[in-house]
Short mmCIF file of C-alpha atoms in Angstrom, two decimals:
data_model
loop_
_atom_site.label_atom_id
_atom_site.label_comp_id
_atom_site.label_asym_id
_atom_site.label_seq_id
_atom_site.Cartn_x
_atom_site.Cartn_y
_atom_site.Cartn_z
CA UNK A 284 0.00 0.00 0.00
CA UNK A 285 1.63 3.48 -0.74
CA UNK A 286 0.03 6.76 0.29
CA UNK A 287 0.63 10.68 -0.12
CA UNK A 288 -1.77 12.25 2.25
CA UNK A 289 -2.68 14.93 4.34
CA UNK A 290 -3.71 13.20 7.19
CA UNK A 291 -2.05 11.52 10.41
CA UNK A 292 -1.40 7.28 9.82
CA UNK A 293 -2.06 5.14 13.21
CA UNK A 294 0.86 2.89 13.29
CA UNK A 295 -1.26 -0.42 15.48
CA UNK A 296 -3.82 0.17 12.20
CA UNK A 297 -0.89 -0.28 9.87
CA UNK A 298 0.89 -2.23 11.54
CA UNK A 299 -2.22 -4.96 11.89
CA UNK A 300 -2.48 -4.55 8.52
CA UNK A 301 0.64 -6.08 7.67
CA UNK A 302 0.13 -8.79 9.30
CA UNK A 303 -1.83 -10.62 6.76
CA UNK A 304 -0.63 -13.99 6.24
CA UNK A 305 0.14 -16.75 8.53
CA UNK A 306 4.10 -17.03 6.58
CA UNK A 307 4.86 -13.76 7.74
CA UNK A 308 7.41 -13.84 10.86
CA UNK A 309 8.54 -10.54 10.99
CA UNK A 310 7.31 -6.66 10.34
CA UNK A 311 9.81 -4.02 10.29
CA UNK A 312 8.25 -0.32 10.86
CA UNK A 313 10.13 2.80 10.37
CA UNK A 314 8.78 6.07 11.32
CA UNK A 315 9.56 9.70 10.40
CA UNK A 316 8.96 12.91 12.65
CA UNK A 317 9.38 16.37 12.64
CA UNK A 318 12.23 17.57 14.64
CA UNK A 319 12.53 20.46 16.79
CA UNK A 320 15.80 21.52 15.34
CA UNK A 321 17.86 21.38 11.99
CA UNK A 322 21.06 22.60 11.73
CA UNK A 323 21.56 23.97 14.44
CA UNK A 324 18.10 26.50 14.58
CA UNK A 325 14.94 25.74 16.64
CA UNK A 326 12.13 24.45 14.18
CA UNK A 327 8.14 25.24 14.99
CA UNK A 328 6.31 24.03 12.30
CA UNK A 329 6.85 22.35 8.85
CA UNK A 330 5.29 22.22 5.42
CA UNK A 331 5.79 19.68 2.74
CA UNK A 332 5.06 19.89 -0.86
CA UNK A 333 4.92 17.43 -3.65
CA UNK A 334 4.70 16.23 -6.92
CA UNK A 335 1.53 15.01 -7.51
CA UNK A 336 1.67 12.31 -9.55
CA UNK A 337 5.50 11.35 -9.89
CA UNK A 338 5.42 10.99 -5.94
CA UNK A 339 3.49 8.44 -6.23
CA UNK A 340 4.73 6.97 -9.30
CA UNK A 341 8.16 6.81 -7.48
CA UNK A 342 6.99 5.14 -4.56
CA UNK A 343 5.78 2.36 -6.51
CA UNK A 344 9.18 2.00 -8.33
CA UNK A 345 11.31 2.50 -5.05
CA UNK A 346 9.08 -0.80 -3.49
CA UNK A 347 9.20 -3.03 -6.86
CA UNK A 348 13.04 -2.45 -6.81
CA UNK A 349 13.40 -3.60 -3.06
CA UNK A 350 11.13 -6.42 -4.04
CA UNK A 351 13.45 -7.79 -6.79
CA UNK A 352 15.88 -7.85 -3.78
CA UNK A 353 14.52 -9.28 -1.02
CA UNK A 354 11.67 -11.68 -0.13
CA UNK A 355 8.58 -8.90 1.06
CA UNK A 356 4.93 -10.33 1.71
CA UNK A 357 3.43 -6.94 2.19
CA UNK A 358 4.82 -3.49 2.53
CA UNK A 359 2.98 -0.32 3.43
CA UNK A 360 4.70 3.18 2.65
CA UNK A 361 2.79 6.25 3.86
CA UNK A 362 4.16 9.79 3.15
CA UNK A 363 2.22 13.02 4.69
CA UNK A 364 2.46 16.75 2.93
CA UNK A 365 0.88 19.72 4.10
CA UNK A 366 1.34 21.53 7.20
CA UNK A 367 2.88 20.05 9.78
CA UNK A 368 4.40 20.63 13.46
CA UNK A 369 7.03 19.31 15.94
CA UNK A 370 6.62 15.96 16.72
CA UNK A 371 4.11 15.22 13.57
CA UNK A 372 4.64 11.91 12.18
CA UNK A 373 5.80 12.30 8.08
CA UNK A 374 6.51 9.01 6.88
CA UNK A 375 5.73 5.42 7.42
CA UNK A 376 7.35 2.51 6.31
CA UNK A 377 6.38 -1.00 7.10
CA UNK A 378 7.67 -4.01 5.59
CA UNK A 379 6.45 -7.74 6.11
CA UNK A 380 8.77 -10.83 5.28
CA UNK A 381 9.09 -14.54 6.51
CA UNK A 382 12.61 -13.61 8.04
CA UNK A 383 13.27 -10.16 10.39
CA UNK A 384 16.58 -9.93 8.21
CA UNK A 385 14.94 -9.33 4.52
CA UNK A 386 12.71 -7.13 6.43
CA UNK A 387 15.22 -5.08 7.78
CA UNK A 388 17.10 -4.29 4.78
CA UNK A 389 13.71 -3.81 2.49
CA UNK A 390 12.54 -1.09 5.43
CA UNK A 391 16.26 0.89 5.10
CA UNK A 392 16.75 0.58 1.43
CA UNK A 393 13.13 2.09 0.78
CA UNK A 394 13.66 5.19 3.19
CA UNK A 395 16.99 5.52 1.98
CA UNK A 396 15.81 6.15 -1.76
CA UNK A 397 12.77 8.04 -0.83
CA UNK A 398 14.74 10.81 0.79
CA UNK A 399 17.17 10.99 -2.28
CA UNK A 400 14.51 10.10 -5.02
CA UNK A 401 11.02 10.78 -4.50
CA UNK A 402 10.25 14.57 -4.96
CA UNK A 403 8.91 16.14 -1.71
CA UNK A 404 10.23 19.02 -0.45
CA UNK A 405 10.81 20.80 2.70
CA UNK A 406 10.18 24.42 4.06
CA UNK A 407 10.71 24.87 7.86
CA UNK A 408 9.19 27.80 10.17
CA UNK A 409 11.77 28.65 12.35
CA UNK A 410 10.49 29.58 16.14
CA UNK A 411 11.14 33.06 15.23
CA UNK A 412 8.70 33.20 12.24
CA UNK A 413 11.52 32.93 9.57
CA UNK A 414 11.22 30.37 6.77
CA UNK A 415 13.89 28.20 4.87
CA UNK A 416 13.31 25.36 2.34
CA UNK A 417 15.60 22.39 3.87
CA UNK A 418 18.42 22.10 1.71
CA UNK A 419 19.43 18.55 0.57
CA UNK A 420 21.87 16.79 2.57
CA UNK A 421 25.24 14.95 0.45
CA UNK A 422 25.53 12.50 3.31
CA UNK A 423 21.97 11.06 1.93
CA UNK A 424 23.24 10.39 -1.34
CA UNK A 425 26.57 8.51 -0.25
CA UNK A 426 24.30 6.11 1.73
CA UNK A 427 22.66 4.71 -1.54
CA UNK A 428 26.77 3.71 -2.36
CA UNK A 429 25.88 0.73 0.20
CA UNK A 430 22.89 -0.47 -2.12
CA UNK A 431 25.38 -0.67 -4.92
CA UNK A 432 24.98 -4.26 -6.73
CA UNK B 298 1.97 22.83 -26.31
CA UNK B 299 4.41 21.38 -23.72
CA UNK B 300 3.48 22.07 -20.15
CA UNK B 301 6.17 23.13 -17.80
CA UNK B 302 6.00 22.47 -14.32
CA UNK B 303 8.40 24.07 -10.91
CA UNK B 304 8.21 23.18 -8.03
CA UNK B 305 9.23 24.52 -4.53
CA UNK B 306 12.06 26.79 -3.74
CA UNK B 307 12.37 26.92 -7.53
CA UNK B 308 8.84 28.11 -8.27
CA UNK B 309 8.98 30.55 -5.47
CA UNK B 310 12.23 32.06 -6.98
CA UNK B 311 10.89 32.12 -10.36
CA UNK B 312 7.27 33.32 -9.23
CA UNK B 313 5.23 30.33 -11.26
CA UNK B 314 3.96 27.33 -10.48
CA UNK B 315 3.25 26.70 -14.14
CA UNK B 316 3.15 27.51 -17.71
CA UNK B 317 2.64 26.06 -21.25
CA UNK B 318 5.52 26.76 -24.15
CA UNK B 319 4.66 26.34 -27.58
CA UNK B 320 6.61 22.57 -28.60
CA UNK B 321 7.97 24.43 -31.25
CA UNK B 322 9.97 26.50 -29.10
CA UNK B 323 11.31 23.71 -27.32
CA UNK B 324 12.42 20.63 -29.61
CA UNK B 325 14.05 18.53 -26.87
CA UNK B 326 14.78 19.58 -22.75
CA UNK B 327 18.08 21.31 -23.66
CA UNK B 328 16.20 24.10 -26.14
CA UNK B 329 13.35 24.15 -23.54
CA UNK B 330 16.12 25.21 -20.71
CA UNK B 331 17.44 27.91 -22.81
CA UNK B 332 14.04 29.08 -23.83
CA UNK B 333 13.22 29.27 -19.97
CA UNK B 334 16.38 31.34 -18.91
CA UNK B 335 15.25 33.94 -21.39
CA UNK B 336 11.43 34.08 -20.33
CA UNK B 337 12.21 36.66 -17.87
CA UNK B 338 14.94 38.59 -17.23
CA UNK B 339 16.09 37.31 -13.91
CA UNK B 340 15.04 33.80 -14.42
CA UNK B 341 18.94 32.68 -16.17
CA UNK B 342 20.21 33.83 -12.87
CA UNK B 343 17.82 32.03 -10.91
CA UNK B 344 17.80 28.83 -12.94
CA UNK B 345 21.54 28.89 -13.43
CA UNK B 346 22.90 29.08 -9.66
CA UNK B 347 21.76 26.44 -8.06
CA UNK B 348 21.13 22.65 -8.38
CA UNK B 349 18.07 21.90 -11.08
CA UNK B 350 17.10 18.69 -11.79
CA UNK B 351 14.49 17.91 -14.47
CA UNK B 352 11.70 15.58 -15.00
CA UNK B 353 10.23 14.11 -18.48
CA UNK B 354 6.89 12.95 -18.09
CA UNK B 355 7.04 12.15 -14.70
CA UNK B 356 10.15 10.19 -14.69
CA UNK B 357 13.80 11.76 -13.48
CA UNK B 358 16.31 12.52 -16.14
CA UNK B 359 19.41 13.64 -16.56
CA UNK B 360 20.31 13.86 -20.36
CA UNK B 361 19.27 16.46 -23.04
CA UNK B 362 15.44 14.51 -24.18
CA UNK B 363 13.32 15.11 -27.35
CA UNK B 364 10.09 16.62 -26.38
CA UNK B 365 6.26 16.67 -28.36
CA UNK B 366 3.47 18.51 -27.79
CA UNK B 367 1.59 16.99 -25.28
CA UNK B 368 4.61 16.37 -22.80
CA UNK B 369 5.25 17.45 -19.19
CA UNK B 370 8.54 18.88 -18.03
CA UNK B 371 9.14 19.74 -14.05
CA UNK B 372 11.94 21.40 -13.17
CA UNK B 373 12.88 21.35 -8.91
CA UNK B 374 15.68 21.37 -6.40
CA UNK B 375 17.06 18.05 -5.11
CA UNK B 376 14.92 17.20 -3.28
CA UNK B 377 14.24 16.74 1.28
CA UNK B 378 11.67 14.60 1.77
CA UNK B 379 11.59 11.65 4.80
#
């Protein structure tokens, strides 16, 4: 299941809904939140824009190409945009396999292309009203080197 | 007609979200660029200082692409999501 929404996710709702077939022994759940500070500066709020469309279409190609890779029974990858504040949940990611190990990997590799290939974008509120779009971070793209074939 | 597309701290730079550029203006992404830096006057400073990377269709690329009428180009910073 992939989503782009505006709305919160209940992680016991997904999370029960992975768990849909008696072969599955192991769920892996990541989740993302909004800080209270980046780089140094106090954040208050957050907003998050996308690319209606592509996002989506992204998704579904990050997942398929973690699926050639590893044995996944179900997978569930939920993405929120809109405004958001500190301590929001933003992303979900929640993978089920027949081994914790294959579910483990699946859950990393498909957060660590989403935040250097699927196109959402930041733009923080700083506590003292200032605004700054979130400017991409190098280290993110040297951690796909590990997913190198 | 070839609809361009920018998002975030690129559209607010360039002051659109959108606009449509006659596909024989634009024969493939590299013309289409050019044509773009020369739309207004500030927008070849704007879209030449910082990282822009492109999208055909809906689908990332990074080499100089024949466009139609018809087809869908969005240009946007790297991007932060996560």
């Amino acid at each position: 299941m992939i989503s782009v929404q505006q709305q919160d996710f209940n992680q016991q709702v997904e999370h029960e809904r992975l768990r849909c077939q008696s072969s599955i022994g192991a769920i892996v759940t990541f989740t993302g939140l909004v800080r209270d500070i980046n780089d140094g500066q106090a954040v208050s709020d957050l907003s998050l824009e996308h690319y209606p469309g592509m996002t989506e279409k992204c998704l579904v190609d990050i997942v398929e190409k973690a699926k050639a890779r590893w044995h996944i029974i179900a997978s569930t990858v939920i993405h929120r945009v809109g405004q958001l504040s500190v301590t929001d949940q933003i992303v979900f990611v929640g993978i089920a396999s027949q081994h914790r190990g294959d579910a483990f990997a699946a859950c990393e590799f498909i957060m660590d292309y989403l935040k250097t290939e699927a196109p959402f974008w930041k733009k923080e509120t700083m506590e003292n009203g200032q605004t700054k779009w979130v400017d991409a971070r190098e280290s993110d793209q040297k951690t796909l080197s590990k997913w190198a074939e | 007609m070839i609809t361009v597309l920018f998002f975030a701290k690129l559209s607010e730079q360039l002051g659109e979200r959108s606009l449509q550029v006659e596909a024989s203006q634009a024969a493939d992404t590299d013309q289409l660029f050019q044509y773009l830096t020369q739309y207004k006057a500030e927008w070849s400073s704007i879209l030449n200082s910082q990282p822009c990377l492109k999208a055909v269709n809906q689908a990332m690329v990074n080499t100089n692409v024949t466009l139609k009428s018809g087809d869908e180009v969005a240009y946007f910073p790297p991007v932060t999501g996560g």
